[in-house]
XYZ file of C-alpha atoms in Angstrom:
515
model
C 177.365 32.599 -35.097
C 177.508 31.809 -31.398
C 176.805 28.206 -32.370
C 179.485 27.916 -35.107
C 181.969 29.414 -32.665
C 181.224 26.896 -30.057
C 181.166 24.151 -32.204
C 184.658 24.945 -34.136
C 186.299 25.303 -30.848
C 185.399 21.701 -29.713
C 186.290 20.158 -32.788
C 189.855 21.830 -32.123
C 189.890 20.286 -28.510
C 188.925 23.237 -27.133
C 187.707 22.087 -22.975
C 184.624 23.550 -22.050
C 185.931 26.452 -19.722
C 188.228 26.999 -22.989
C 185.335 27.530 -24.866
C 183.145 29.839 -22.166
C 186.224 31.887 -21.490
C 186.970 32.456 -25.146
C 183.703 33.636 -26.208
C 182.786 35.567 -22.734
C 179.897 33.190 -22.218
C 178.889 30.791 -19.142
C 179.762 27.093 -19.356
C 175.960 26.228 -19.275
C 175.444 28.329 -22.479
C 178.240 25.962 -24.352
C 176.569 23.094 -22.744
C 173.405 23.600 -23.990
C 174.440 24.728 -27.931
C 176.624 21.496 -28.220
C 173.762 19.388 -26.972
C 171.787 21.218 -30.436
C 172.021 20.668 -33.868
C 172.566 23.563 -36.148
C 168.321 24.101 -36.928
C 167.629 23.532 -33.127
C 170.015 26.250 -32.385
C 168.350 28.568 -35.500
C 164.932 28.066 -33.832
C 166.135 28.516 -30.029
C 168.064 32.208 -31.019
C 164.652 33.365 -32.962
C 162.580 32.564 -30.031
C 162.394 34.835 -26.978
C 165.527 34.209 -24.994
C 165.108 31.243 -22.605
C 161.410 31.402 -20.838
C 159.318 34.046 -21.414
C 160.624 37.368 -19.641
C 159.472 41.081 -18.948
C 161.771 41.958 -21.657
C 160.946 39.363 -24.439
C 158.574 42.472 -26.225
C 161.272 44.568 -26.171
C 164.022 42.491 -27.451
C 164.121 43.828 -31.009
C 164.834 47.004 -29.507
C 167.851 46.224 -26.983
C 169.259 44.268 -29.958
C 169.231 47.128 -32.752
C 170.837 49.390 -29.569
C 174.001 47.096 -29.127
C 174.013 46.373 -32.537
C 174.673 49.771 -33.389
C 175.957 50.948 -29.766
C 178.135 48.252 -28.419
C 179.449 49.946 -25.775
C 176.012 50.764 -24.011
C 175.409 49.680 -20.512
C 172.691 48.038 -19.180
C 171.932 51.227 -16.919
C 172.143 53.533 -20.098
C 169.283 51.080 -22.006
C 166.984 50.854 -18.987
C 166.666 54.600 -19.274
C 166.313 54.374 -23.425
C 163.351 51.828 -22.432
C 161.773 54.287 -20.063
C 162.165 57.111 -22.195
C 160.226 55.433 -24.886
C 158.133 53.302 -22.762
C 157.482 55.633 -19.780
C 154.946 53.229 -17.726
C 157.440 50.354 -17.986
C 157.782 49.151 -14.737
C 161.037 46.882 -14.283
C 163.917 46.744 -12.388
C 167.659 48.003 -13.248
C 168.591 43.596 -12.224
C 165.991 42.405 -14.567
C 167.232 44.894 -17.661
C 170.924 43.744 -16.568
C 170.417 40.110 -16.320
C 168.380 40.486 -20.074
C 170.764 42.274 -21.958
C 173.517 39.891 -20.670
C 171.880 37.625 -22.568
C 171.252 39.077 -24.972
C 175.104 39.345 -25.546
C 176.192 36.123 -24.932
C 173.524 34.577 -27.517
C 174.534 37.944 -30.103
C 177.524 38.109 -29.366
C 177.858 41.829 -28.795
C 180.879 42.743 -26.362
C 181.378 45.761 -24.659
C 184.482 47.042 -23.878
C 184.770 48.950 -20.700
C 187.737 51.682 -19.612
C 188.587 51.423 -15.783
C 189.404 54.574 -14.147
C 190.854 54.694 -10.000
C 189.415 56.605 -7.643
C 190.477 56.903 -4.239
C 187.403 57.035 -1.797
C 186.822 59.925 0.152
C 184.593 60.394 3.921
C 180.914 60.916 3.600
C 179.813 64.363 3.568
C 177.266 65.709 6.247
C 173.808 67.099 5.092
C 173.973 70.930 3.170
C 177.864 70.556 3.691
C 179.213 70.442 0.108
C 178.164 70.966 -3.647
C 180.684 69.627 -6.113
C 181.055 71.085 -9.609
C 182.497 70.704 -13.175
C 182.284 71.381 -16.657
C 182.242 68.819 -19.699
C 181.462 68.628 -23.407
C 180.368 65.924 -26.062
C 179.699 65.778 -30.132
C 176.324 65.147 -31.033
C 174.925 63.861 -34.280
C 172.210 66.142 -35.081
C 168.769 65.559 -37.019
C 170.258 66.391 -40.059
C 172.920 63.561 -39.389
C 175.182 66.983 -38.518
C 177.956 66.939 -35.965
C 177.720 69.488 -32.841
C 179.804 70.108 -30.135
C 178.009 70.563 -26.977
C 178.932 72.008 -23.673
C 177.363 70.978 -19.943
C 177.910 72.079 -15.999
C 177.132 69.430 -13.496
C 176.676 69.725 -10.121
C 175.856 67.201 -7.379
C 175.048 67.609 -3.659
C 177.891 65.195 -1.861
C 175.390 63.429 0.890
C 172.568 62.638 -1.492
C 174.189 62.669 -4.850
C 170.985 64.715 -5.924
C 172.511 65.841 -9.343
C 171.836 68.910 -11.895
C 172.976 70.391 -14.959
C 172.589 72.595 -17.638
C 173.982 72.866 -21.365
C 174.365 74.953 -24.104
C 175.837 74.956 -27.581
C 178.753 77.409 -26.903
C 181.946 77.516 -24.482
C 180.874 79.033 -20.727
C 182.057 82.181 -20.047
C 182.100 83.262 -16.542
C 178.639 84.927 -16.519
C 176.932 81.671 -17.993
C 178.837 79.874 -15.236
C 177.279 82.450 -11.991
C 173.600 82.068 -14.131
C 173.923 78.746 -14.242
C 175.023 78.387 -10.314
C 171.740 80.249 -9.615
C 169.629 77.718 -11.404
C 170.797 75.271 -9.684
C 170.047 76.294 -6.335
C 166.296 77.256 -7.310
C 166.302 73.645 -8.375
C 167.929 72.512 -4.907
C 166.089 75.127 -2.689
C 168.884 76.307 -1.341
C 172.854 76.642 -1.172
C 175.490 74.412 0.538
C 178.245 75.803 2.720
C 180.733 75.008 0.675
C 181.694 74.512 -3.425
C 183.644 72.257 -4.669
C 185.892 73.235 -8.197
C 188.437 72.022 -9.828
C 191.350 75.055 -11.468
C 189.064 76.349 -14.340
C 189.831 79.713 -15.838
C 186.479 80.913 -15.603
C 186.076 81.395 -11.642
C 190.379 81.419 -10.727
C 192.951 82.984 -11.859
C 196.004 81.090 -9.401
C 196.155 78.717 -6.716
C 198.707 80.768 -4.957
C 200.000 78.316 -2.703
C 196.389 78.011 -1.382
C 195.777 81.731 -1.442
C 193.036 81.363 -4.131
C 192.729 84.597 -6.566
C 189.146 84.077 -7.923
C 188.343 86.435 -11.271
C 186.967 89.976 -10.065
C 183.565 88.907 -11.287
C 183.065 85.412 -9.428
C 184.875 87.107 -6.918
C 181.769 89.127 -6.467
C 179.301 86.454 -6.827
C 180.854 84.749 -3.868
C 180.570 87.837 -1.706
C 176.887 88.059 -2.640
C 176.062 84.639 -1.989
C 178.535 83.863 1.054
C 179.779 80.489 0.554
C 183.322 78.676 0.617
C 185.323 78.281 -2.320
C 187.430 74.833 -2.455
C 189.724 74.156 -5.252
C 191.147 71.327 -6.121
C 194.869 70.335 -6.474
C 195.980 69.407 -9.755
C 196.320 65.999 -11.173
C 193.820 65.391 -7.980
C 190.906 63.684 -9.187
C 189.932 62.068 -6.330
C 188.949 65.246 -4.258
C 186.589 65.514 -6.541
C 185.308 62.305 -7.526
C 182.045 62.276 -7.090
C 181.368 65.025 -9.868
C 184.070 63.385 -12.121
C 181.622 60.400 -12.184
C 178.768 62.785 -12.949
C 179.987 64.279 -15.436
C 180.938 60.290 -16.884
C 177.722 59.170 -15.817
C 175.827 62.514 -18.167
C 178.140 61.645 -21.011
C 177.918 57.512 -20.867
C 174.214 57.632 -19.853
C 172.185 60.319 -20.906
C 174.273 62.089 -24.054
C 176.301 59.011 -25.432
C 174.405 58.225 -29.173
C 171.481 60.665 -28.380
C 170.333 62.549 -31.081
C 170.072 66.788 -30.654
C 167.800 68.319 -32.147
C 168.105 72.257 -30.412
C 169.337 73.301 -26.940
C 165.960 74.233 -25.457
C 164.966 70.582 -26.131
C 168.486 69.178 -25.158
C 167.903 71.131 -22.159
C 164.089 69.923 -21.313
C 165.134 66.102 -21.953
C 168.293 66.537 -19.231
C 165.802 67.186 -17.098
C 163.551 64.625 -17.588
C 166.525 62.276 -17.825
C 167.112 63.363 -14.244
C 164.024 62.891 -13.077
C 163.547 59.912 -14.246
C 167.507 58.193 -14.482
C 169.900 60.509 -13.164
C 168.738 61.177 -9.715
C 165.682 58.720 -9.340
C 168.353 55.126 -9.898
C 170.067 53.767 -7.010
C 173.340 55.018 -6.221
C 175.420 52.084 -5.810
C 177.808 53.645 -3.002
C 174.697 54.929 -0.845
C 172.244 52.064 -2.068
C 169.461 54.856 -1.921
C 167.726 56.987 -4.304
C 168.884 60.186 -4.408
C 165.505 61.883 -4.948
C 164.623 60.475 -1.302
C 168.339 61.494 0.342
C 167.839 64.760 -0.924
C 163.968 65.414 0.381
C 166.091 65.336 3.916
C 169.188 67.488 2.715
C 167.169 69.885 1.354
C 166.035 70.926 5.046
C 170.117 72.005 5.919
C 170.570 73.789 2.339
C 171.121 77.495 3.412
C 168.009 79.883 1.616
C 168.932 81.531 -1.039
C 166.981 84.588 -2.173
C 164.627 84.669 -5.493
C 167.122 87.968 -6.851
C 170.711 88.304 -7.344
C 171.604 91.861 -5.734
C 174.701 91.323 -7.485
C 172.919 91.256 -10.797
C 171.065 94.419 -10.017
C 173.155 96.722 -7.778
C 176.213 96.030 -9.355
C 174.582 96.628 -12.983
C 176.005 92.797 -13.922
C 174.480 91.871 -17.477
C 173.983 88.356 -17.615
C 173.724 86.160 -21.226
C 170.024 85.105 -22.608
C 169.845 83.518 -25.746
C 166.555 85.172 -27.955
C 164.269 82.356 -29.062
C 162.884 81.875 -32.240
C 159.531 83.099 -30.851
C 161.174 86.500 -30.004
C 161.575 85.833 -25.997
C 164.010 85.265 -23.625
C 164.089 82.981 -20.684
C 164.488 84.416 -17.133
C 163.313 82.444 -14.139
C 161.388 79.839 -15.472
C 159.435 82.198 -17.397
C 159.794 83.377 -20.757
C 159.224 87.703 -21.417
C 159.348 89.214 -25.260
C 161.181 91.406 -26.851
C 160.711 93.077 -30.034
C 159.199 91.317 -33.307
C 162.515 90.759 -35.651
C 164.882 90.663 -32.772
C 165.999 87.083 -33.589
C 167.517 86.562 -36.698
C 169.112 83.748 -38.488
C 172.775 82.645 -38.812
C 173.898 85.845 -36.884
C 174.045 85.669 -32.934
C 170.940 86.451 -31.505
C 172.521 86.731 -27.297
C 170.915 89.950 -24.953
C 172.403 91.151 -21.774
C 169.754 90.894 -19.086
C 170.053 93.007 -16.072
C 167.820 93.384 -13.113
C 166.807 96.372 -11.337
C 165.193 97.902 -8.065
C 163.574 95.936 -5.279
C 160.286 93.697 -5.203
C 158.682 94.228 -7.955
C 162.100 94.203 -9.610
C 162.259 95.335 -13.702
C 164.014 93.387 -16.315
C 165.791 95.189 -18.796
C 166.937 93.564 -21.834
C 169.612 95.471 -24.075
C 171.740 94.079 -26.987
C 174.993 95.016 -25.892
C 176.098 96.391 -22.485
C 175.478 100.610 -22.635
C 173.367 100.315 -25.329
C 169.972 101.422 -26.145
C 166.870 99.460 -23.960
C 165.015 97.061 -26.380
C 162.863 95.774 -23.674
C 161.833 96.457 -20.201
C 159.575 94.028 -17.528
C 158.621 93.431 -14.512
C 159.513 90.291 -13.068
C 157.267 87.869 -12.371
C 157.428 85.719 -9.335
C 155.069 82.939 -10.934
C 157.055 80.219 -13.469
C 156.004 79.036 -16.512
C 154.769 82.575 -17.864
C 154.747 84.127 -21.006
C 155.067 87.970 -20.073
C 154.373 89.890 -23.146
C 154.618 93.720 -24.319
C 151.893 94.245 -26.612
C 154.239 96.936 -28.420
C 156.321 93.797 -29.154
C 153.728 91.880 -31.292
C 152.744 93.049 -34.695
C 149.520 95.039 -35.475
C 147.933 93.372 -38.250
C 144.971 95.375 -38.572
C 146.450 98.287 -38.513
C 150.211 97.707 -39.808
C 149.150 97.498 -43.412
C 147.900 100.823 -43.690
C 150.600 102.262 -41.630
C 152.851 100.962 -44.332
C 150.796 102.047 -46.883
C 150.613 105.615 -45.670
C 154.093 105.773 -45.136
C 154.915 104.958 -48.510
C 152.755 107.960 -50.182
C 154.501 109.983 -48.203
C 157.414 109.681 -50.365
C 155.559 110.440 -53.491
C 155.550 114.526 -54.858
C 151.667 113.326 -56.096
C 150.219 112.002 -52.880
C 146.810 111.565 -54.608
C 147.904 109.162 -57.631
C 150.568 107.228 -55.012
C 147.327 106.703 -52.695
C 144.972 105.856 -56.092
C 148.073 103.274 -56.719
C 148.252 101.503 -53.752
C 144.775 101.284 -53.288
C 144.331 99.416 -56.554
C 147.426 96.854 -55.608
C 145.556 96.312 -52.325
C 142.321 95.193 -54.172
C 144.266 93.109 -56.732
C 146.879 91.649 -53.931
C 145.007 91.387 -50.659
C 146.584 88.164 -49.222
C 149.980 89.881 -50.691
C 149.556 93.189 -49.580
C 152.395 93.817 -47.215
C 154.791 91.496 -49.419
C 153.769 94.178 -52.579
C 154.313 96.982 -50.603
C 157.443 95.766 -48.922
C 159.228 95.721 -52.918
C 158.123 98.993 -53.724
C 159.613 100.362 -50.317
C 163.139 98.878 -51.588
C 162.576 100.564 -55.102
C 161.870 103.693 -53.554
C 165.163 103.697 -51.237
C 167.563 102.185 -54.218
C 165.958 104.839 -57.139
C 164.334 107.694 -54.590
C 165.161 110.361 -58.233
C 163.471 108.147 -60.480
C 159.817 107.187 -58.403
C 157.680 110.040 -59.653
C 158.015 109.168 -63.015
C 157.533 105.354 -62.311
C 154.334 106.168 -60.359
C 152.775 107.917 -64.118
C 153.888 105.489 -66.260
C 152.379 102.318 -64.255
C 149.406 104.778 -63.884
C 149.019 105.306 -67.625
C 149.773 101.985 -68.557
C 147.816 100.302 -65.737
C 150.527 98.191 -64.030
C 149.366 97.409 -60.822
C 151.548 95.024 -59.577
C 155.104 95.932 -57.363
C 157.085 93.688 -60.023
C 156.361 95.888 -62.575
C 156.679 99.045 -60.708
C 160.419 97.579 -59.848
C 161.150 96.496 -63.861
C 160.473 99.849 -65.039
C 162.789 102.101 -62.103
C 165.305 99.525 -62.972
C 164.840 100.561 -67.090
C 164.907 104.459 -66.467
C 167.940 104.177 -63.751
C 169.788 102.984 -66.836
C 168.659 104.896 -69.537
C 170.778 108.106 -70.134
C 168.189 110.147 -71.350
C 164.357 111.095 -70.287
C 162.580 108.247 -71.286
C 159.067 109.525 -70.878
C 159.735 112.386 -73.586
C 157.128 111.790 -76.445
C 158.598 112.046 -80.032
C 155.689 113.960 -81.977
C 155.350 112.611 -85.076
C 157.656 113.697 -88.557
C 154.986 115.678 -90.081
C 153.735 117.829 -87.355
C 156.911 120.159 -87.730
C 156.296 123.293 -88.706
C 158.311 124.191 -92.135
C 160.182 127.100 -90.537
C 162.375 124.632 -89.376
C 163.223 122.763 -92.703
C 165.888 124.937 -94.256
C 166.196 122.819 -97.530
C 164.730 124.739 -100.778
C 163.460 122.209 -103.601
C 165.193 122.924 -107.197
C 162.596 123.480 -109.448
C 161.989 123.102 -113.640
C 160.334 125.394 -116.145
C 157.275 123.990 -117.787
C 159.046 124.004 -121.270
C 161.640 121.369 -119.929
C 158.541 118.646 -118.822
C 156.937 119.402 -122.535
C 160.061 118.098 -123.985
C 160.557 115.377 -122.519
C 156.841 114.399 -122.934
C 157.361 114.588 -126.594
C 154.909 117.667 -126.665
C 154.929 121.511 -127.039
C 154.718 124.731 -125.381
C 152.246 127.212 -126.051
């Protein structure tokens, strides 16, 4: 197409810088195409571009990106490459320089939006944090749409960057949880925070007298450090996280696919690792993994526990896992078997008690009943598990098969019953027992006289047991009474008398006669 285009603007008269400006390609490029004929130019585009380049093995890929993402930059593909390629060694020029190219000869244009920003002083070492919030749709797996929701923060000296998402809005406790993962991924806390007027952390400006809510309000206390908020419709105070937060939707979440948050979660961080805060910064022209080996030295400590969490009694928000854990300090601790469930919310309020070694309790709601209690590990990467929490399977069965004869008036025949099902069912066991527990708490009247007729009639199997409550619930009489048969009722209770003939009327009509 590139060589049509070039050749149907020269036959209109087109001049060469005409031409190059038209189709957003270099004058050399229209040189070289009008110099070709039309199968020259076929075989030149399915060859590698120009000489043979770093990139040439990876070309099919950078094309079917822009093909389907125009509007990816050449920073955002360099970190697709490494992501899939992770021992690719090439340089954020050479993947520029390449995928230029590659859009002149495809012609793939990107269109690019231009935002302002005024530039502010350099910050000194542990001076200032800056934070935000964002959020982005996602196509899912399942070619689903989700809406997603981040907090970025980035040290202002070293642009050393960090965030965290999750698939519902913050609310202010996510926001304080969130603040303290960040600085056990910095080391340490900065003098001051930079926000911009978000409901979750301020209630007004005040002319400058800043009313923080009661509960950040608290947090700041705790962790002494300066609140700065932003004017409105002043962007530029805070530009260096406004950029983050373009840079994490342009770069690391534009056209990536989600597949669940603990995933999402684990990829932002290796996207940091190896984009987000390993790439030059083009205002500092340094890596801001190496700037920040040098701030981290001025970051103020920070201890490993929240007081405020503890003495306070502040609940903060976990999210239960599939596996039946929650997450707490880079460690993961248990709670009950059947705690998470699907399509319902399956959030616990975490709160942390008493000094080193501090306890973890885990409760449903605030107030309400314990569900879990641990002690807190200072390793990471821990599984800390209450064995009450896992599932007995050599003894759970039997438990539950127990339990049910207990419901039975004949404790012998239920046990006879169950024993049998166990021997027919082994593999099914708990499944067979599990339907006869709902028949006996829907029909509790009826069970005794299911338990003899699946005894007399031999059906061992909890299907049938359910089939036949279901039949007597709706019968209106006793089902189980026997009907003896007609002619084992006694005469006294027939109360009809037979009519009965002489002898001399059957003679006559025999043709005979009497004696």
């Amino acid at each position: 197409m590139l060589y049509l285009n070039i050749k149907d603007l020269h036959k209109r008269k087109f001049k060469i810088a005409q031409i190059a400006k038209e189709l957003k390609i270099s004058r050399p490029t229209v040189y070289k195409y009008l110099e070709m004929t039309f199968e020259e130019a076929k075989a030149y585009t399915e060859q590698p571009i120009g000489k043979k380049k770093k990139l040439d093995s990876y070309k099919d890929w950078i094309l079917a990106w822009l093909e389907e993402y125009p509007h990816l930059s050449a920073a955002q593909i360099h970190d697709w490459l490494l992501e899939r390629y992770p021992d690719l060694a090439v340089g954020g020029s050479t993947v520029r320089s390449y995928v230029r190219e590659v859009r002149e000869v495809y012609q793939i244009e990107k269109k690019q939006l231009v935002r302002q920003y005024e530039a502010i002083p350099e910050q000194p070492m542990g001076k200032q944090l800056q934070v935000d919030w964002g959020e982005t749709k996602q196509k899912t797996t399942d070619r689903k749409e989700i809406k997603l929701y981040f907090i970025a923060f980035v040290l202002a000296h070293s642009r050393q960057k960090y965030m965290e998402w999750q698939s519902r809005p913050f609310t202010t406790r996510d926001a304080i949880r969130c603040h303290e993962n960040a600085f056990q991924f910095y080391g340490g806390c900065t003098e001051e925070i930079v926000y911009d007027q978000d409901h979750l952390i301020t209630v007004s400006e005040n002319a400058g007298q800043l009313l923080l809510t009661a509960e950040f309000q608290s947090y700041v206390n705790e962790r002494k450090f300066t609140v700065h908020l932003c004017r409105r419709a002043d962007p530029e105070s805070k530009g260096m996280i406004e950029n983050v937060v373009k840079y994490i939707k342009g770069n690391f979440a534009d056209s990536r696919v989600f597949r669940d948050i603990e995933d999402w979660n684990q990829r932002a961080l290796q996207w940091l690792k190896r984009t987000g805060n390993y790439q030059v910064h083009q205002t500092t022209k340094k890596r801001p993994a190496e700037v920040f080996l040098v701030e981290k030295q001025h970051l103020k400590p920070v201890s490993s526990l929240l007081s405020f969490e503890s003495t306070n009694n502040q609940s903060i928000s976990r999210s239960v896992s599939k596996d039946n854990t929650i997450r707490y300090k880079s460690n993961r601790y248990s709670v009950p078997l059947g705690t998470y469930q699907t399509n319902v919310d399956n959030h616990v309020l975490i709160e942390v008690t008493g000094q080193e070694p501090a306890t973890l309790v885990i409760r449903k709601e605030a107030e309400s009943e314990i569900i879990a209690e641990h002690c807190v590990s200072l390793e990471k990467g821990k599984l800390i598990q209450n064995r009450n929490h896992t599932r007995d399977r050599s003894k759970g069965v039997e438990e539950f098969k127990q339990r049910l004869v207990s419901f039975f008036e004949n404790q012998t025949q239920a046990a006879t019953y169950f024993d049998e099902i166990s021997q027919r069912y082994p593999r099914y066991r708990r499944d067979q027992f599990a339907i006869i527990h709902q028949v006996i708490q829907q029909y509790p009247t009826v069970i005794g006289k299911v338990l003899a007729k699946c005894m007399r009639e031999k059906l061992f199997s909890a299907n049938d047991f359910r089939d036949i409550a279901q039949h007597i619930h709706k019968l209106p009489h006793d089902p189980l009474k026997e009907i003896k048969p007609f002619n084992t009722y006694s005469t006294r209770r027939c109360h009809i008398k037979a009519s009965t003939r002489s002898l001399n009327a059957y003679t006559s009509i025999l043709g005979g006669r009497s004696s």
